[in-house]
Short mmCIF file of C-alpha atoms in Angstrom, two decimals:
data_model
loop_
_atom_site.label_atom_id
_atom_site.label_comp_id
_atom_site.label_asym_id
_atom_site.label_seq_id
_atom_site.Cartn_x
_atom_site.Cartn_y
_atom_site.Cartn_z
CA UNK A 357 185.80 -184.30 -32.67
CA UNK A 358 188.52 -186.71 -33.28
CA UNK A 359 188.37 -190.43 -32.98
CA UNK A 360 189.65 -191.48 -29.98
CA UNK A 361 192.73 -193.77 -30.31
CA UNK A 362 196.07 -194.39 -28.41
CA UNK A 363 197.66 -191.96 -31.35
CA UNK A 364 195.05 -188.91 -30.91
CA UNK A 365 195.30 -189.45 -27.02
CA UNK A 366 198.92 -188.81 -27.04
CA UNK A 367 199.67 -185.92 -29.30
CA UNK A 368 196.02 -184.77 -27.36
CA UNK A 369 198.24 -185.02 -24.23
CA UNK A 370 201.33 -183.81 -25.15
CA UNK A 371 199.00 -179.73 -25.76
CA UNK A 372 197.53 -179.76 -22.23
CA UNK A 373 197.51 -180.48 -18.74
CA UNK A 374 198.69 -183.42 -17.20
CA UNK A 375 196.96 -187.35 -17.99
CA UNK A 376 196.45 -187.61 -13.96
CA UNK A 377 194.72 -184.21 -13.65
CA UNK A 378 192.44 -185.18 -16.10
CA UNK A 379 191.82 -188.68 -15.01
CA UNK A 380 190.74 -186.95 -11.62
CA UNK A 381 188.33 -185.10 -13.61
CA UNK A 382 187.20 -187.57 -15.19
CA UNK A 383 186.56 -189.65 -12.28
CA UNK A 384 189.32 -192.38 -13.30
CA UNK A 385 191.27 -194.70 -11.86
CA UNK A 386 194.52 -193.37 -11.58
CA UNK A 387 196.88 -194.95 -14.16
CA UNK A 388 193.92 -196.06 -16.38
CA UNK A 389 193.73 -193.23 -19.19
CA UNK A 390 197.85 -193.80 -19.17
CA UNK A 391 197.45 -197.18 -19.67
CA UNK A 392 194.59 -196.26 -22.68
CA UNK A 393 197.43 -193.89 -24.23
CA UNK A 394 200.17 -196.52 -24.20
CA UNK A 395 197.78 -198.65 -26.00
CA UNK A 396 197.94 -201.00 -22.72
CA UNK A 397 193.95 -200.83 -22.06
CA UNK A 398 191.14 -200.75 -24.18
CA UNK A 399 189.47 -197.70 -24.60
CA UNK A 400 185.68 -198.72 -24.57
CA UNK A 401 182.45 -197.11 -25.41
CA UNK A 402 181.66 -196.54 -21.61
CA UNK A 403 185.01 -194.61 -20.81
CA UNK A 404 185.00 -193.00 -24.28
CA UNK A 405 181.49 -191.54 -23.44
CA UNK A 406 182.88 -189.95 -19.52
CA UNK A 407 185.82 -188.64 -21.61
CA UNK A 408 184.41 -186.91 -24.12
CA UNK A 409 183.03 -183.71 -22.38
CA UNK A 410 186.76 -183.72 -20.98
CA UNK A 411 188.01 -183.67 -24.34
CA UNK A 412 186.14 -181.33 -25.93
CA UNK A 413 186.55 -178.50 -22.88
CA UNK A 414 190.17 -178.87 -24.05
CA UNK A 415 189.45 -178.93 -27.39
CA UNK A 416 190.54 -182.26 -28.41
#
């Protein structure tokens, strides 16, 4: 798996479905894993943790 940055995160999201459908999988806020791409919010251990079985279904 990669590391999870702001640069991964968006060429991650550019391959599959939209940042909203997956922060309703994930169980996110909506707006919060855009924010975490645009480098606006910190992406901690905690949210790294509920996004990584996301991640790797779509092969991040």
């Amino acid at each position: 798996m990669k590391d999870i940055n702001p640069e991964t995160l968006h060429e991650f999201f550019n391959r599959i479905p939209s940042i909203r459908r997956l922060e309703k999988e994930a169980g996110m806020a909506e707006g919060s894993l855009a924010k975490m791409v645009r480098g606006k919010k910190i992406i901690t251990e905690k949210t790294k943790m509920r996004l990584k079985p996301l991640l790797e279904k779509y092969n991040f």
